[in-house]
Amino acid sequence: MLNQVEELASKAFDELDRVSDVNALEAWRIRYLGRKGTLIRILRSLLTLPPEERRVVGARANELKKALETSLAAKKADLEQSAVISLQRESLDVTLPGHPVLLGRLHPTTQVLEEICDIFKSMGFQIVEGPEVEWEYYNFEALNMPADHPARDMFATLWVDFETESADKTMLLRTHTSPVQIRVMEKSRPPIRVIAPGRVFRYEATDATHEWMFYQVEGLAVDKNITLADLKGTLFEFTRRLFGSDRKCRFRCDYFPFVEPGVEVAIDCLACRGAGCRLCGNSGWIEILGAGMVHPEVLRRVDIDPDIYSGFAFGMGVERIPMLRYGIDDIRLFYSNDLRFLTQF
Ligand code: DAH
């Protein structure tokens, strides 16, 4: 009989060890400690034993009963504790502050580009784009700058090397957006009125006023009877809309191989209104673009008869504009992706 009690003890503790939830624990309690449980059956059958054996077995059985009850209580507390912990882990604290939603914004260059395009769109210009990797022909040759032309020195060029490079098929990263003029005129006939925004590249050391990549916007209008007065009217309107209606605008002679005559356009300084300050190098004026009447040679090359048609063209740097507007003194800030700079716009 004593053996039976010992066997029961080791089985009961063994099973209790493996119990992992409250239901299994209750089943275990009923099995071993319940009114019809194994231990009660043993205690009941004590009466049939001789007194000597009854005392020994009875003492051991009662001891076991107490031990099982203590272990049951401990196990129960254990299970309840881990249930609370897993509940806590699963619970959602709705009073915690949420994650802030970061709002994106347009890059300052994009904002100004959109503004410029909107102004010209409202004047009837169409937006077009050209490739950033360009043929030498479009970037120079067709714009009246043959291979030995000194004006090529104005453009520090990034050339693209090909294994099969041949003399008349050389590629480069476009140094300006002017080649888009040629691409447009090759494909369409006057009247033409287009704006071509895009990236351009120069082989240049960077400093506060130079980047090797920046944006330009090119403009082109070709039709019968287009004169320098049309160019002036268009650019006067543009500068006033972009920089303010009381802006003064100055045209002076300049040279670009693809226009004749060529002009340089300046506005009165935004900081000193023409009096002279550091921003405008004491001149009172700030140059914002190059322009001119499309050179007859350029028209001829794309099969537009310069005796019938004429046109004007202009090209401007884009980063210059937010730099003037917001007093940004280093162009490198635009594309170094420092959020402390970018989130200000
Ligand atoms: N492409 C010239 C540059 O990058 C700017 C320019 C000047 C464009 C005169 C024009 C123009 O269309 O007529 O320096």
XYZ file of C-alpha atoms and ligand atoms in Angstrom:
359
model
C 0.000 0.000 0.000
C 2.846 2.372 0.880
C 4.333 1.672 -2.568
C 1.051 2.670 -4.154
C 1.178 6.004 -2.283
C 4.788 6.659 -3.412
C 3.944 5.841 -7.009
C 0.997 8.194 -6.831
C 3.208 10.933 -5.433
C 5.794 10.780 -8.198
C 3.139 10.580 -10.915
C 1.192 13.524 -9.492
C 4.248 15.818 -9.205
C 5.412 14.769 -12.628
C 2.108 15.690 -14.223
C 1.847 18.935 -12.294
C 5.190 19.970 -13.753
C 3.799 19.639 -17.248
C 0.560 21.570 -16.566
C 0.650 24.845 -18.535
C -2.817 26.352 -18.213
C -5.607 26.832 -15.713
C -7.920 24.227 -17.261
C -5.283 21.530 -17.170
C -4.588 22.470 -13.556
C -8.240 22.033 -12.584
C -8.329 18.632 -14.267
C -5.206 17.688 -12.340
C -6.811 18.815 -9.048
C -9.910 16.725 -9.662
C -7.803 13.734 -10.642
C -5.616 13.735 -7.548
C -7.369 15.781 -4.866
C -11.027 15.656 -5.898
C -13.753 13.940 -3.950
C -13.480 10.964 -6.231
C -9.723 11.445 -6.686
C -6.997 8.883 -6.303
C -5.808 10.077 -2.937
C -9.259 9.978 -1.311
C -9.664 6.456 -2.567
C -6.443 5.474 -0.855
C -7.416 7.207 2.383
C -10.771 5.468 2.336
C -9.216 2.075 1.879
C -7.030 2.606 4.977
C -9.865 1.106 7.087
C -9.232 -2.288 5.585
C -5.581 -2.287 6.727
C -4.169 -3.715 9.908
C -3.649 -0.921 12.500
C 0.161 -0.973 12.298
C 0.230 -0.468 8.517
C -2.718 1.916 8.671
C -0.718 4.348 10.836
C 2.339 4.394 8.579
C 0.400 4.610 5.315
C -2.097 7.108 6.750
C 0.646 9.457 7.904
C 2.374 9.306 4.526
C -0.911 9.813 2.615
C -1.842 12.861 4.685
C 1.610 14.294 4.241
C 1.304 13.792 0.491
C -2.123 15.433 0.476
C -0.681 18.547 2.125
C 2.278 18.602 -0.263
C -0.024 18.304 -3.296
C -2.260 21.094 -2.008
C 0.710 23.426 -1.437
C 2.098 22.679 -4.917
C -1.344 23.234 -6.423
C -1.593 26.677 -4.827
C 1.906 27.614 -5.960
C 1.235 26.453 -9.511
C -2.038 28.349 -9.602
C -0.372 31.569 -8.519
C 2.312 30.980 -11.127
C -0.158 30.501 -13.972
C -2.206 33.520 -12.958
C 0.883 35.684 -12.849
C 1.985 34.714 -16.352
C -1.576 35.224 -17.640
C -1.476 38.798 -16.338
C 1.895 39.383 -17.955
C 0.740 38.158 -21.348
C -2.438 40.233 -21.069
C -0.329 43.284 -20.324
C 1.836 42.529 -23.320
C -1.167 42.275 -25.615
C -3.020 45.275 -24.279
C -3.106 48.591 -26.095
C -2.648 51.779 -24.141
C -4.871 54.217 -25.993
C -3.650 57.114 -23.868
C -0.083 56.910 -25.236
C 0.816 59.723 -27.652
C 0.789 58.613 -31.318
C 3.697 58.665 -33.741
C 3.948 62.067 -35.416
C 3.045 61.920 -39.114
C 5.894 63.468 -41.088
C 4.586 65.575 -43.932
C 6.738 65.609 -47.037
C 7.209 68.759 -49.044
C 8.471 69.800 -52.435
C 12.130 70.642 -52.834
C 12.700 74.436 -53.063
C 13.996 73.988 -56.625
C 10.853 72.069 -57.608
C 8.655 74.737 -56.044
C 10.318 77.509 -58.060
C 10.345 75.374 -61.228
C 6.600 74.880 -60.893
C 6.100 78.596 -60.355
C 8.130 79.466 -63.459
C 6.304 76.882 -65.575
C 2.918 78.135 -64.345
C 3.729 81.704 -65.380
C 4.784 80.671 -68.892
C 1.918 78.205 -69.239
C -0.490 81.073 -68.590
C 1.207 82.942 -71.466
C 0.571 80.052 -73.823
C 3.887 78.205 -73.615
C 3.991 74.424 -73.701
C 6.262 72.437 -71.312
C 8.698 70.059 -73.031
C 11.673 68.004 -71.902
C 14.883 66.760 -73.480
C 17.496 64.134 -72.557
C 20.176 64.816 -69.942
C 22.689 62.676 -71.814
C 22.906 64.482 -75.111
C 24.684 64.316 -78.459
C 27.476 66.809 -78.968
C 25.576 67.859 -82.067
C 22.569 69.215 -80.156
C 24.521 70.692 -77.271
C 27.032 72.573 -79.457
C 27.112 72.005 -83.204
C 23.477 72.810 -84.016
C 23.638 75.801 -81.677
C 26.259 77.415 -83.843
C 29.238 76.162 -81.866
C 31.356 73.953 -84.142
C 34.212 71.893 -82.682
C 36.798 74.678 -82.674
C 34.477 77.461 -81.556
C 35.920 79.437 -78.613
C 32.441 79.742 -77.020
C 32.708 76.067 -76.077
C 35.112 77.229 -73.377
C 32.127 78.780 -71.551
C 30.878 75.284 -70.920
C 33.153 72.987 -68.910
C 31.818 69.770 -70.371
C 31.435 66.271 -68.943
C 32.014 63.955 -71.908
C 30.609 60.452 -72.092
C 33.080 57.829 -73.313
C 32.005 55.083 -75.675
C 34.069 52.130 -76.857
C 32.833 52.800 -80.364
C 33.189 56.538 -80.219
C 33.322 58.161 -83.629
C 34.061 61.783 -84.423
C 30.513 62.829 -85.284
C 28.765 60.711 -82.641
C 30.028 61.993 -79.345
C 27.857 62.153 -76.221
C 28.040 64.408 -73.199
C 25.988 65.478 -70.203
C 24.168 68.524 -71.534
C 25.769 71.726 -70.293
C 22.588 73.755 -70.800
C 18.939 73.256 -71.769
C 19.408 75.041 -75.115
C 19.742 71.727 -77.076
C 16.036 71.167 -76.391
C 15.410 74.145 -78.722
C 16.901 72.163 -81.592
C 15.007 68.973 -80.718
C 11.715 70.910 -80.668
C 12.359 72.737 -83.940
C 13.400 69.506 -85.687
C 10.047 67.935 -84.838
C 7.579 70.797 -85.133
C 6.938 73.798 -87.338
C 6.105 77.364 -86.230
C 4.223 78.719 -84.410
C 6.320 77.329 -81.540
C 6.149 78.424 -77.932
C 7.866 76.094 -75.471
C 9.489 76.034 -72.040
C 12.054 73.319 -71.284
C 12.995 72.850 -67.631
C 15.674 70.357 -66.609
C 19.011 69.421 -65.116
C 22.299 70.492 -66.645
C 25.870 69.479 -65.813
C 29.230 71.225 -65.760
C 32.692 69.834 -65.086
C 33.392 72.251 -62.289
C 34.818 72.367 -58.800
C 31.981 73.147 -56.397
C 31.920 76.207 -54.190
C 29.268 78.515 -52.717
C 28.137 79.645 -56.184
C 28.998 76.605 -58.344
C 27.511 73.140 -58.513
C 28.356 70.459 -61.073
C 24.615 69.795 -61.464
C 21.915 72.448 -61.433
C 18.636 73.345 -63.107
C 17.844 75.595 -66.030
C 14.682 76.658 -67.773
C 14.871 77.284 -71.502
C 12.316 79.241 -73.484
C 11.730 79.380 -77.238
C 9.175 81.145 -79.435
C 9.281 80.951 -83.235
C 6.728 82.449 -85.606
C 6.350 85.064 -88.300
C 7.103 88.619 -87.155
C 8.578 87.788 -83.761
C 10.768 90.688 -82.677
C 12.987 91.706 -79.793
C 9.989 93.643 -78.470
C 8.138 90.342 -78.008
C 11.090 88.988 -76.038
C 11.149 92.109 -73.879
C 7.406 92.050 -73.265
C 7.469 88.368 -72.340
C 10.418 88.662 -69.964
C 9.187 91.909 -68.383
C 5.915 90.190 -67.587
C 7.708 87.109 -66.314
C 10.091 88.964 -63.966
C 7.265 91.047 -62.532
C 5.128 88.011 -61.858
C 7.981 86.094 -60.276
C 9.726 88.866 -58.368
C 7.013 91.471 -57.775
C 5.045 93.942 -59.887
C 7.271 96.920 -59.077
C 10.397 95.134 -60.349
C 12.653 96.968 -62.786
C 14.121 94.968 -65.629
C 17.281 95.798 -67.604
C 18.362 94.490 -71.008
C 21.997 94.768 -72.084
C 23.957 93.394 -75.021
C 25.631 90.046 -74.472
C 27.034 87.341 -76.687
C 25.754 83.788 -77.164
C 26.579 81.984 -80.432
C 23.001 80.783 -80.965
C 21.305 84.196 -80.811
C 21.763 87.485 -82.628
C 21.445 89.931 -81.030
C 22.080 88.394 -77.610
C 21.070 90.042 -74.359
C 21.619 89.661 -70.676
C 18.631 90.416 -68.483
C 18.890 91.794 -64.973
C 16.400 92.942 -62.334
C 16.942 95.672 -59.780
C 18.404 94.186 -56.604
C 15.806 92.674 -54.283
C 17.747 93.689 -51.199
C 18.677 97.330 -51.946
C 16.273 98.159 -54.813
C 19.090 99.444 -56.961
C 21.057 101.445 -54.415
C 23.945 98.936 -54.329
C 24.699 96.374 -51.658
C 26.638 93.170 -51.038
C 24.018 90.938 -52.685
C 24.306 92.756 -56.036
C 28.031 93.474 -55.829
C 27.242 97.176 -55.416
C 25.847 97.408 -58.956
C 22.184 97.629 -57.981
C 21.368 94.934 -60.566
C 21.152 91.162 -60.484
C 21.552 89.142 -63.685
C 18.976 86.450 -64.000
C 19.071 85.175 -67.558
C 20.544 85.132 -71.034
C 18.378 85.617 -74.117
C 18.260 86.810 -77.689
C 16.812 86.419 -81.166
C 17.359 82.919 -82.528
C 20.355 83.017 -84.893
C 19.387 82.604 -88.592
C 22.020 79.860 -88.869
C 20.264 77.900 -86.115
C 16.893 78.240 -87.869
C 18.400 77.181 -91.191
C 19.836 74.020 -89.674
C 16.373 72.814 -88.636
C 14.868 73.796 -91.985
C 13.002 76.852 -90.835
C 13.439 79.693 -93.320
C 14.884 82.727 -91.469
C 13.556 85.021 -94.196
C 10.018 84.043 -93.236
C 10.300 83.171 -89.574
C 12.066 84.626 -86.574
C 12.187 83.659 -82.930
C 13.447 84.518 -79.485
C 15.052 82.277 -76.906
C 16.095 82.596 -73.300
C 17.706 80.457 -70.623
C 17.958 80.898 -66.880
C 19.430 79.173 -63.858
C 16.804 78.085 -61.339
C 18.639 77.840 -57.992
C 19.589 81.511 -58.252
C 15.954 82.454 -57.667
C 15.324 80.819 -54.260
C 18.844 81.927 -53.278
C 17.897 85.556 -53.910
C 14.466 85.194 -52.383
C 15.453 83.508 -49.154
C 18.998 84.805 -48.779
C 20.593 81.368 -49.256
C 24.306 81.969 -49.634
C 25.532 78.517 -50.694
C 24.201 76.603 -53.704
C 25.644 73.334 -52.345
C 22.898 73.304 -49.711
C 20.313 72.412 -52.375
C 21.486 68.906 -53.167
C 23.332 67.818 -50.026
C 19.997 66.566 -48.630
C 20.306 68.049 -45.179
C 16.766 67.980 -43.778
C 17.507 70.928 -41.501
C 17.842 72.982 -44.681
C 15.101 71.376 -46.763
C 12.314 71.415 -44.163
C 12.473 75.217 -44.064
C 10.730 75.512 -47.421
N 22.362 78.384 -72.600
C 22.940 79.564 -72.019
C 23.792 79.181 -70.828
O 23.646 78.130 -70.282
C 21.850 80.510 -71.579
C 21.118 81.100 -72.738
C 21.530 82.318 -73.283
C 20.038 80.469 -73.292
C 20.882 82.893 -74.325
C 19.355 81.041 -74.356
C 19.795 82.255 -74.870
O 18.318 80.468 -74.931
O 19.123 82.796 -75.920
O 24.624 79.951 -70.453
